[in-house]
Amino acid sequence: MSMRTHYCGQTTEAALDQTVSLCGWVHRRRDHGGVIFIDLRDREGLVQIVCAPEQADVFAAAESVRNEFCLRVTGVVRSRPEGTINNNLKSGKIEVLCQVLEVLNPSVTPPFQLDDDNLSETTRLTHRVLDLRRPQMQNNLRLRHKVTMEVRRYLDDLGFIDVETPMLTKSTPEGARDYLVPSRVNAGEFFALPQSPQLFKQLLMVANFDRYYQITKCFRDEDLRADRQPEFTQIDCETSFLSEQEIRDLFENMIRLIFNKCLSVDLDAKFPVMQYSEAMALYGSDKPDMRVKLAFTELTHVMKDVDFKVFAGAANMVGGRVVGLRIPGGGAMPRSEIDAYTQFVGIYGAKGLAYIKVNDKAAGREGLQSPIVKNIHDAALAQIVELTGAENGDLIFFGADKAKVVNDAIGALRIKIGHSEFGKANGLFEDVWKPLWVIDFPMFEYDEESARWFACHHPFTAPKDGHEDLLETDPGACVAKAYDLVLNGWEMGGGSIRIHRADVQSKVFRALNIGAEEAQLKFGFLLDALQYGAPPHGGLAFGLDRIVTMMAGAESIRDVIAFPKTQRAQCLLTQAPSAVDEKQLRELHIRLRATEPVVKA
Amino acid sequence: MSMRTHYCGQTTEAALDQTVSLCGWVHRRRDHGGVIFIDLRDREGLVQIVCAPEQADVFAAAESVRNEFCLRVTGVVRSRPEGTINNNLKSGKIEVLCQVLEVLNPSVTPPFQLDDDNLSETTRLTHRVLDLRRPQMQNNLRLRHKVTMEVRRYLDDLGFIDVETPMLTKSTPEGARDYLVPSRVNAGEFFALPQSPQLFKQLLMVANFDRYYQITKCFRDEDLRADRQPEFTQIDCETSFLSEQEIRDLFENMIRLIFNKCLSVDLDAKFPVMQYSEAMALYGSDKPDMRVKLAFTELTHVMKDVDFKVFAGAANMVGGRVVGLRIPGGGAMPRSEIDAYTQFVGIYGAKGLAYIKVNDKAAGREGLQSPIVKNIHDAALAQIVELTGAENGDLIFFGADKAKVVNDAIGALRIKIGHSEFGKANGLFEDVWKPLWVIDFPMFEYDEESARWFACHHPFTAPKDGHEDLLETDPGACVAKAYDLVLNGWEMGGGSIRIHRADVQSKVFRALNIGAEEAQLKFGFLLDALQYGAPPHGGLAFGLDRIVTMMAGAESIRDVIAFPKTQRAQCLLTQAPSAVDEKQLRELHIRLRATEPVVKA
């Protein structure tokens, strides 16, 4: 005998005149004309329960229930009277006349109303169980489930094999900071939680699994930003014997599928592809938000001999850059808005924000309004107007500094203006899904401070065919078979073709200043595996939390994770992390360092 | 342009006369009549490549390849000549006449032959990548994938939602030993890796998710046995508003489905159900192997007044037990085998192994052959024969000691004899799948040493209806709504109806000697959640590693895990755990204790 016959939210006129049993929570209770109405809620939605005074025991019980009481109701389904039909509810044409009302569990008064949309994050995370009862959180987590299930079905159909890789693995302090786990059995030694299953999935390719996937937790002990968590979930994939193009096609189809199945959204039939160099040139970013209809104009070569020192200095500096950002219709922007943008770019290290208003192109210098015009010679001004394609009524912002500062500052400005009221009103923002593959990343980037090259992707990424020699002669010119999938300015995932030849892998380690001995110590098992006929292979990993956040239209990845951590890496629900017994530490062969008293945020 | 058109193992006569491209590894190469034959292997199997001397370049390349070279072959599919067809291979009717042979990656000589079945586990785990290329390991891990995928499809169809719970969580040193993770941000505090998502899944029920599942890693830092790993994988499930019977039915169907889909095995249409008390009475085990056609006969009440002190002592001892184990046809067992069993039960603490051979029932005492007969009076002897149902030619073994020793020793003996050559020859073993639900476990067991009650399942298990008062008056008599699914003597999974009322939960904590303050500190978030109309709920968890091990017919769970740890909790492939930098420890606010030098096994 089941406790229920239907979900509340799925009880419809199909059950008319039937006796049904329903279980759920009191969402709202109201007394109306001597009759008590209860909106009973379960995960599928609401249904209206009617407790009439003729049923004295039911009525008395109904009088005692409060919000969030857990009830079991048995009653007869009947049509709602004319005029009381609620078309917003699936159950809105019917109501259930209660015959038996059983309180399965009472509830104390909740600390907040479930439909209060103005709760602080601290309140929500402290009372996460109640927060998760809210329809938005229910929807988010069900969407997450649906996405993962569609991903699994898609990959399973294509012969991908879900293989679990270890959570207790080896610390290789190369990328981010590891979470460490002291070993009890092996005193003084530590496991690390995986930052990604990268090396294991490569080993699985060498081991002839051909197509691997795993939806798995990864860990990085970094200071947290809005879209980061200490533990996050990757859709991790690897394949053998496929080209970069084939891999991209395969996963592009996967993304298209989940948007179609889960959101009924049809993404572009073919995602555009852009080289890294073009993305940086036009948008100052390797994950450009293509919804914003604004792009940089390269002006470095134009500014070499102008009197305006900020421009000329940047144009002549090694690694300097000058760009213009044309804002169509921006001439109408009030001075206050321009000032706000000047402050905004300061966050990214820009020391100012020069601009020119184009009032009248035909009038030459006289038609250009700006404090800086007087220090720029005619030929350069003409070039600015011509290259940016500016029309009368436009505004041109300028960035001039080290390339990184220009890219970051004017790249952020581009997004900011695109998303602003002004941008939306002036057609600078297209509110659609804009996927983009960014490809041909550089192999390495140079770090001035440590005076060495770092891997842009990771040290297992293959160079473009023909670029192998550049690993030794000109690392900065070496392009990688690496690719990122970007959506609306978010990196959804990225991957690469991997190195499958031990000699190439050794060259990359050398370029990264990782000596033979260190390489053997840290990655010996990979180098060893590459010797046994490792196949050409490559893959990628998607950030599941981010994908679902975007798809759900959520503010933060914390809204698509059932039990997330705060930005101080704490769980407000369980109070983890916490102090542990001295006995536990002793068994693990560690002790606490004496520390300054820590002030908790 | 793809690197391959077919998988090697799937190239068949359907591709006759077509040009195909194949990628794979040299499994075997042989020179036969001036022609080189290569068995090329990929994950789908083998195909025969023919390299004829007429194609000089191909032939030369073929001469240079060695086992485990990774090749790409382009050639034409043709029928094999009469008499060379290999019906063991899917590709056995065809061969590929090679036109282009490309060495994608050479291989050094592997440390062992892939078809060597006598490798030590150390060799296999050290060279795990090559070990994983072996067909048996490929099959095991693909079976594992298939099982998980079928589980997911089944649960998804029934409305279960896959929700991820945290890996970095709170240490609650109740059950097994936790793996700890020092926090960098919160100095002196630690996360614990989850021993199971038990509390989180209960919170998800309170949060109205109604049906939850997750296939997830769990962690226990215990000394390892053959079927244990530091990290293991659970199919973890929870439901609201279902009865124990409904939950068992639902998951029984799941197990039946995976056996049908993955092994084409039809398990019993209805799994038998046995009470814990009956299982202990008949088999001395809560996970009896029902393939063995032997059962205990309770003789405690018969032996109270016999002269044989071992029997009388156990029969009159508080918590003592005397049982007989009738072995049909066992009279023919040679003395050497009986002696071996006597040694065997010693492992389980039994101090001897009494037996009686039934030569001639009709002859009374004279017909019973045993050193102990003389110390047992006639009435008791008659009872032994009658209660065990012994026939002429049978043997009866006896266990007499504290109940635990009897259950362990004679339970193990029952299995041992059932699985022996003797048992198989005498119809004592039925080689089939024998699932069994064991239900009605006790709530608590008493630990003499610490003089307190412990939870048999876990402290969140609900008592049987009507047993709530026993929590306070007679904990030992209190039966739990707990159930295990047992298959062929292995516990595949177990679960319970949980406590959903805060007052009952507090009673259980009290019975377990967990004070209010301690309960609040450790489980405050659960007690808090129970106050907000927690629904009746229950679930269970299956051990995926074990299920797949059984289904694969593997020796050890290490054979169904891609990268397992040794019994010393080490990864021989990556050499985890390992020493870490002092800098890392400092960031985590810990230091190593000075320890004796550790000698590694």
Coordinates of C-alpha atoms in Angstrom, one line a residue, chain B residues 21-446:
Chain B
S21 CA 41.9 2.3 -42.7
L22 CA 42.6 0.7 -39.3
C23 CA 44.5 1.8 -36.2
G24 CA 45.7 -0.4 -33.5
W25 CA 48.5 -2.3 -31.9
V26 CA 50.6 -5.2 -33.1
H27 CA 49.3 -8.1 -31.1
R28 CA 51.4 -10.7 -33.0
R29 CA 53.5 -10.7 -36.1
R30 CA 54.5 -13.8 -38.0
D31 CA 56.4 -14.5 -41.1
H32 CA 54.8 -17.4 -43.0
G33 CA 55.8 -18.5 -46.5
G34 CA 57.5 -15.1 -47.3
V35 CA 54.4 -13.2 -46.2
I36 CA 54.1 -11.2 -43.0
F37 CA 50.9 -11.5 -41.0
I38 CA 50.1 -9.0 -38.3
D39 CA 47.3 -9.4 -35.9
L40 CA 46.3 -5.8 -35.3
R41 CA 44.4 -5.2 -32.1
D42 CA 42.1 -2.4 -31.0
R43 CA 39.6 -2.3 -28.2
E44 CA 37.1 -4.2 -30.3
G45 CA 39.4 -7.1 -31.1
L46 CA 41.8 -8.4 -33.7
V47 CA 42.0 -8.3 -37.4
Q48 CA 44.6 -10.0 -39.7
I49 CA 46.8 -7.8 -41.8
V50 CA 48.6 -9.3 -44.7
C51 CA 51.8 -7.7 -45.9
A52 CA 52.9 -9.2 -49.2
P53 CA 56.5 -9.0 -50.6
E54 CA 55.1 -7.5 -53.8
Q55 CA 54.5 -4.3 -51.9
A56 CA 58.1 -3.7 -51.1
D57 CA 57.7 -0.6 -48.9
V58 CA 54.9 -2.1 -46.8
F59 CA 56.8 -5.4 -46.5
A60 CA 59.9 -3.6 -45.3
A61 CA 57.9 -1.6 -42.8
A62 CA 56.2 -4.7 -41.6
E63 CA 59.5 -6.4 -41.0
S64 CA 60.6 -3.6 -38.7
V65 CA 57.4 -3.6 -36.5
R66 CA 57.4 -5.3 -33.1
N67 CA 54.7 -6.2 -30.6
E68 CA 52.7 -3.2 -29.2
F69 CA 53.8 -0.9 -32.0
C70 CA 50.9 1.5 -32.7
L71 CA 50.1 1.3 -36.5
R72 CA 47.8 2.8 -39.0
V73 CA 47.1 0.4 -41.9
T74 CA 45.3 1.1 -45.1
G75 CA 44.3 -1.8 -47.3
V76 CA 41.7 -3.8 -49.1
V77 CA 39.4 -6.3 -47.3
R78 CA 39.4 -9.8 -48.8
S79 CA 38.1 -13.2 -47.9
R80 CA 40.5 -15.4 -46.1
P81 CA 41.6 -18.5 -48.1
E82 CA 39.6 -21.7 -47.4
G83 CA 40.8 -23.4 -44.3
T84 CA 42.2 -20.3 -42.7
I85 CA 38.9 -18.9 -41.4
N86 CA 39.0 -18.2 -37.6
N87 CA 35.5 -18.5 -36.2
N88 CA 36.7 -17.2 -32.8
L89 CA 37.1 -13.7 -34.2
K90 CA 34.4 -11.4 -35.5
S91 CA 36.8 -10.5 -38.2
G92 CA 37.8 -14.1 -38.7
K93 CA 36.4 -14.5 -42.2
I94 CA 38.4 -11.7 -43.7
E95 CA 41.9 -10.3 -43.8
V96 CA 43.2 -6.9 -45.0
L97 CA 45.8 -6.8 -47.7
C98 CA 48.0 -3.9 -46.6
Q99 CA 48.7 -1.1 -49.0
V100 CA 50.0 1.6 -46.6
L101 CA 51.6 0.8 -43.3
E102 CA 52.3 3.8 -41.0
V103 CA 54.0 3.4 -37.7
L104 CA 52.2 5.9 -35.5
N105 CA 54.4 5.2 -32.5
P106 CA 57.0 2.4 -31.9
S107 CA 57.1 0.5 -28.7
V108 CA 60.0 -0.7 -26.6
T109 CA 59.7 -4.4 -25.6
P110 CA 57.0 -4.8 -23.1
P111 CA 58.0 -6.1 -19.7
F112 CA 55.6 -9.0 -20.1
Q113 CA 53.5 -10.8 -22.8
L114 CA 50.0 -9.4 -22.7
D115 CA 48.6 -13.0 -22.8
D116 CA 50.6 -14.1 -19.9
D117 CA 48.1 -15.2 -17.2
N118 CA 50.5 -15.7 -14.4
L119 CA 51.6 -12.2 -13.6
S120 CA 52.1 -11.1 -10.1
E121 CA 49.8 -8.4 -8.9
T122 CA 52.8 -6.2 -8.2
T123 CA 53.9 -6.5 -11.9
R124 CA 50.4 -5.8 -13.0
L125 CA 49.9 -2.7 -10.9
T126 CA 53.3 -1.3 -11.6
H127 CA 52.8 -1.6 -15.4
R128 CA 49.0 -1.0 -15.1
V129 CA 48.8 0.7 -18.5
L130 CA 49.9 -2.4 -20.3
D131 CA 47.9 -4.6 -17.9
L132 CA 44.8 -2.6 -18.8
R133 CA 45.4 -3.5 -22.5
R134 CA 44.7 -7.1 -21.7
P135 CA 41.3 -8.2 -22.9
Q136 CA 40.1 -9.3 -19.5
M137 CA 40.7 -5.9 -18.0
Q138 CA 39.2 -4.2 -21.0
N139 CA 36.1 -6.4 -20.5
N140 CA 35.9 -5.8 -16.8
L141 CA 36.0 -2.0 -17.2
R142 CA 33.6 -2.0 -20.0
L143 CA 31.2 -4.2 -18.0
R144 CA 31.6 -1.7 -15.2
H145 CA 30.6 1.1 -17.5
K146 CA 27.7 -0.8 -18.8
V147 CA 26.4 -1.6 -15.3
T148 CA 26.6 2.1 -14.3
M149 CA 24.9 3.2 -17.4
E150 CA 22.1 0.7 -17.0
V151 CA 21.7 1.8 -13.4
R152 CA 21.5 5.4 -14.5
R153 CA 19.0 4.8 -17.2
Y154 CA 16.8 2.8 -14.8
L155 CA 16.9 5.4 -12.1
D156 CA 16.5 8.3 -14.4
D157 CA 13.4 6.7 -15.9
L158 CA 11.9 6.4 -12.4
G159 CA 12.5 10.1 -11.6
F160 CA 15.6 9.7 -9.5
I161 CA 17.7 12.9 -9.6
D162 CA 21.5 12.6 -9.6
V163 CA 22.7 15.2 -7.1
E164 CA 26.4 15.7 -6.2
T165 CA 27.2 15.9 -2.6
P166 CA 30.4 17.4 -1.2
M167 CA 33.8 15.6 -1.2
L168 CA 35.2 18.1 1.3
T169 CA 33.0 17.7 4.3
K170 CA 32.9 17.5 8.0
S171 CA 34.8 14.9 10.1
T172 CA 32.4 12.9 12.4
P173 CA 34.6 10.3 13.9
E174 CA 31.9 7.8 14.6
G175 CA 32.2 4.9 12.1
A176 CA 35.4 4.2 10.3
R177 CA 38.5 6.4 10.3
D178 CA 38.2 9.5 8.2
Y179 CA 40.6 10.7 5.6
L180 CA 41.4 14.3 6.5
V181 CA 42.2 17.3 4.4
P182 CA 43.9 20.2 6.1
S183 CA 42.3 23.6 5.3
R184 CA 44.6 26.3 4.2
V185 CA 42.2 29.2 4.6
N186 CA 40.9 28.1 8.0
A187 CA 44.1 27.4 9.9
G188 CA 44.1 24.4 12.2
E189 CA 40.8 23.0 10.7
F190 CA 40.2 20.0 8.5
F191 CA 37.8 18.7 6.0
A192 CA 37.0 15.0 5.9
L193 CA 36.5 13.0 2.8
P194 CA 33.0 11.4 3.0
Q195 CA 32.6 7.8 4.3
S196 CA 29.2 8.0 2.5
P197 CA 26.8 10.8 1.6
Q198 CA 24.4 9.5 4.2
L199 CA 23.5 12.7 5.9
F200 CA 23.5 14.7 2.7
K201 CA 21.1 12.4 1.0
Q202 CA 18.8 12.6 4.0
L203 CA 19.0 16.4 3.8
L204 CA 18.0 16.2 0.1
M205 CA 14.9 14.3 1.1
V206 CA 14.0 17.0 3.6
A207 CA 14.7 19.4 0.8
N208 CA 11.9 17.8 -1.3
F209 CA 14.0 16.1 -4.0
D210 CA 11.9 13.0 -3.4
R211 CA 14.2 10.6 -5.2
Y212 CA 17.9 11.0 -5.2
Y213 CA 20.8 8.9 -6.5
Q214 CA 24.5 9.3 -7.0
I215 CA 27.3 7.0 -8.1
T216 CA 30.0 8.4 -6.0
K217 CA 33.4 7.8 -4.3
C218 CA 33.4 7.1 -0.6
F219 CA 36.5 6.9 1.6
R220 CA 37.5 4.9 4.6
D221 CA 41.0 4.9 6.1
E222 CA 41.0 1.4 7.3
D223 CA 43.4 -1.5 7.0
L224 CA 42.7 -3.1 3.7
R225 CA 41.3 -6.5 3.0
A226 CA 40.9 -8.2 -0.4
D227 CA 37.5 -6.6 -1.1
R228 CA 38.4 -3.1 0.3
Q229 CA 40.0 -0.1 -1.2
P230 CA 40.7 3.3 0.5
E231 CA 38.3 4.8 -2.1
F232 CA 35.4 2.8 -3.3
T233 CA 32.3 3.6 -5.3
Q234 CA 28.7 3.5 -4.1
I235 CA 25.4 3.5 -5.9
D236 CA 23.8 5.7 -3.4
C237 CA 20.0 6.1 -3.4
E238 CA 17.3 7.7 -1.2
T239 CA 13.5 8.1 -1.6
S240 CA 10.7 9.8 0.3
F241 CA 7.3 8.5 1.1
L242 CA 8.0 4.8 0.2
S243 CA 7.7 1.8 2.4
E244 CA 10.5 -0.6 3.1
Q245 CA 8.8 -3.1 0.8
E246 CA 8.5 -0.6 -2.0
I247 CA 12.1 0.4 -1.7
R248 CA 13.2 -3.2 -1.8
D249 CA 11.1 -3.9 -4.8
L250 CA 12.4 -0.9 -6.7
F251 CA 16.1 -1.9 -6.2
E252 CA 15.5 -5.6 -6.6
N253 CA 14.2 -4.7 -10.0
M254 CA 17.3 -2.6 -10.7
I255 CA 19.6 -5.5 -9.8
R256 CA 17.5 -7.9 -11.9
L257 CA 17.7 -5.4 -14.8
I258 CA 21.5 -5.0 -14.8
F259 CA 22.0 -8.8 -14.7
N260 CA 19.7 -9.2 -17.6
K261 CA 21.1 -6.4 -19.7
C262 CA 24.8 -6.9 -18.9
L263 CA 25.1 -10.7 -18.4
S264 CA 21.9 -12.0 -20.1
V265 CA 21.2 -13.6 -16.7
D266 CA 17.6 -13.8 -15.4
L267 CA 17.7 -13.6 -11.6
D268 CA 14.8 -15.0 -9.5
A269 CA 11.5 -13.2 -10.4
K270 CA 11.2 -12.5 -6.7
F271 CA 14.2 -12.5 -4.4
P272 CA 13.7 -14.5 -1.2
V273 CA 13.5 -12.5 2.0
M274 CA 14.9 -13.7 5.3
Q275 CA 14.9 -12.2 8.8
Y276 CA 18.3 -11.5 10.3
S277 CA 17.5 -13.8 13.2
E278 CA 16.7 -16.7 10.8
A279 CA 19.9 -16.1 8.8
M280 CA 22.0 -16.2 12.0
A281 CA 20.1 -19.3 13.2
L282 CA 20.5 -21.2 10.0
Y283 CA 23.8 -20.0 8.6
G284 CA 25.6 -18.1 11.3
S285 CA 25.9 -15.1 8.9
D286 CA 23.9 -12.1 7.9
K287 CA 25.1 -12.6 4.3
P288 CA 24.6 -16.3 3.8
D289 CA 25.7 -17.9 0.5
M290 CA 22.5 -19.6 -0.5
R291 CA 24.2 -21.7 -3.2
V292 CA 25.4 -23.9 -0.4
K293 CA 22.8 -26.5 0.6
L294 CA 23.8 -26.8 4.2
A295 CA 22.3 -25.3 7.3
F296 CA 22.8 -25.2 11.0
T297 CA 20.7 -27.2 13.4
E298 CA 20.1 -25.5 16.7
L299 CA 21.2 -27.9 19.5
T300 CA 21.8 -25.6 22.4
H301 CA 18.7 -26.7 24.3
V302 CA 19.7 -30.4 23.7
M303 CA 23.1 -30.1 25.2
K304 CA 22.4 -28.5 28.5
D305 CA 22.9 -31.7 30.5
V306 CA 25.3 -33.8 28.5
D307 CA 28.6 -34.9 30.0
F308 CA 30.7 -33.6 27.2
K309 CA 31.8 -30.4 28.8
V310 CA 32.5 -28.4 25.6
F311 CA 28.8 -28.8 24.6
A312 CA 27.3 -28.4 28.0
G313 CA 29.5 -25.5 28.8
A314 CA 28.5 -23.6 25.7
A315 CA 24.9 -24.6 26.1
N316 CA 24.7 -23.2 29.6
M317 CA 26.9 -20.1 29.0
V318 CA 25.1 -16.7 28.6
G319 CA 25.4 -16.0 24.9
G320 CA 26.6 -19.5 24.2
R321 CA 25.4 -21.7 21.4
V322 CA 25.7 -25.3 20.2
V323 CA 24.8 -26.2 16.6
G324 CA 25.2 -29.1 14.3
L325 CA 26.0 -29.0 10.6
R326 CA 24.8 -32.0 8.8
I327 CA 26.9 -33.0 5.8
P328 CA 24.9 -35.4 3.6
G329 CA 27.2 -38.2 2.4
G330 CA 29.9 -36.7 4.7
G331 CA 30.5 -40.1 6.2
A332 CA 32.8 -40.8 3.2
M333 CA 35.0 -37.8 4.0
P334 CA 38.5 -39.0 4.7
R335 CA 40.0 -38.2 8.1
S336 CA 42.6 -35.9 6.5
E337 CA 39.8 -33.6 5.2
I338 CA 38.2 -33.5 8.6
D339 CA 41.5 -32.6 10.2
A340 CA 42.0 -29.8 7.7
Y341 CA 38.5 -28.4 8.6
T342 CA 39.5 -28.6 12.3
Q343 CA 42.4 -26.4 11.5
F344 CA 40.3 -24.2 9.3
V345 CA 37.7 -23.4 12.0
G346 CA 40.6 -22.5 14.3
I347 CA 41.1 -19.3 12.2
Y348 CA 37.7 -18.2 13.5
G349 CA 38.5 -18.9 17.1
A350 CA 36.9 -22.4 17.4
K351 CA 38.9 -24.5 19.8
G352 CA 38.1 -27.8 18.0
L353 CA 35.7 -29.4 15.7
A354 CA 33.6 -32.2 17.0
Y355 CA 31.8 -34.5 14.6
I356 CA 29.7 -37.7 14.4
K357 CA 29.5 -40.1 11.5
V358 CA 26.1 -41.6 11.2
N359 CA 26.8 -45.2 10.1
D360 CA 23.5 -46.8 11.1
K361 CA 20.7 -44.7 12.5
A362 CA 18.7 -47.8 13.5
A363 CA 21.5 -49.0 15.7
G364 CA 21.2 -46.1 18.0
R365 CA 24.5 -45.2 19.9
E366 CA 26.3 -48.1 18.2
G367 CA 25.6 -46.7 14.8
L368 CA 27.2 -43.4 15.6
Q369 CA 30.9 -43.1 15.2
S370 CA 32.8 -40.3 17.1
P371 CA 35.1 -39.8 20.0
I372 CA 32.4 -37.7 21.7
V373 CA 29.5 -40.1 21.6
K374 CA 30.4 -41.7 24.9
N375 CA 29.9 -38.4 26.7
I376 CA 26.5 -37.7 25.3
H377 CA 23.4 -39.4 26.7
D378 CA 21.0 -41.4 24.6
A379 CA 18.2 -38.9 24.5
A380 CA 20.6 -36.2 23.3
L381 CA 22.0 -38.5 20.6
A382 CA 18.5 -39.3 19.4
Q383 CA 17.7 -35.6 19.3
I384 CA 20.8 -34.8 17.3
V385 CA 19.9 -37.4 14.7
E386 CA 16.3 -36.4 14.6
L387 CA 16.8 -32.6 14.5
T388 CA 19.5 -32.6 12.0
G389 CA 17.6 -35.1 9.9
A390 CA 20.8 -37.1 9.4
E391 CA 20.7 -40.3 7.3
N392 CA 23.1 -43.2 7.2
G393 CA 26.3 -42.1 5.6
D394 CA 26.0 -38.5 6.8
L395 CA 28.5 -36.6 8.9
I396 CA 27.5 -34.0 11.5
F397 CA 30.0 -31.3 12.5
F398 CA 29.4 -29.4 15.8
G399 CA 30.1 -25.9 16.9
A400 CA 29.9 -25.1 20.6
D401 CA 31.2 -21.8 22.1
K402 CA 30.1 -18.2 22.4
A403 CA 27.5 -17.6 19.7
K404 CA 29.8 -15.3 17.7
V405 CA 32.6 -17.9 17.5
V406 CA 30.1 -20.7 16.5
N407 CA 28.5 -18.5 13.9
D408 CA 31.8 -17.4 12.4
A409 CA 33.5 -20.8 12.5
I410 CA 30.7 -23.1 11.5
G411 CA 29.4 -20.4 9.1
A412 CA 32.8 -20.4 7.4
L413 CA 32.9 -24.2 7.5
R414 CA 29.5 -24.4 5.8
I415 CA 30.9 -22.2 2.9
K416 CA 34.2 -24.1 2.8
I417 CA 32.6 -27.5 2.5
G418 CA 29.9 -26.3 0.1
H419 CA 32.6 -24.9 -2.3
S420 CA 34.9 -27.9 -1.9
E421 CA 35.3 -30.6 -4.4
F422 CA 33.4 -32.9 -2.0
G423 CA 30.6 -30.4 -1.8
K424 CA 30.3 -29.9 -5.5
A425 CA 30.4 -33.7 -6.1
N426 CA 27.8 -34.3 -3.5
G427 CA 25.2 -31.8 -4.6
L428 CA 25.9 -29.4 -1.7
F429 CA 26.6 -26.5 -4.1
E430 CA 24.3 -25.1 -6.7
D431 CA 26.3 -23.0 -9.2
V432 CA 23.7 -20.3 -9.8
W433 CA 23.0 -16.7 -8.7
K434 CA 21.3 -16.7 -5.4
P435 CA 20.1 -13.3 -4.3
L436 CA 18.6 -12.8 -0.8
W437 CA 17.2 -9.9 1.1
V438 CA 18.1 -10.1 4.8
I439 CA 15.8 -7.8 6.8
D440 CA 14.9 -6.9 10.4
F441 CA 18.4 -6.3 11.6
P442 CA 18.8 -5.4 15.3
M443 CA 19.1 -1.7 16.0
F444 CA 22.1 -2.1 18.2
E445 CA 24.8 -4.4 19.2
Y446 CA 26.5 -4.3 22.6

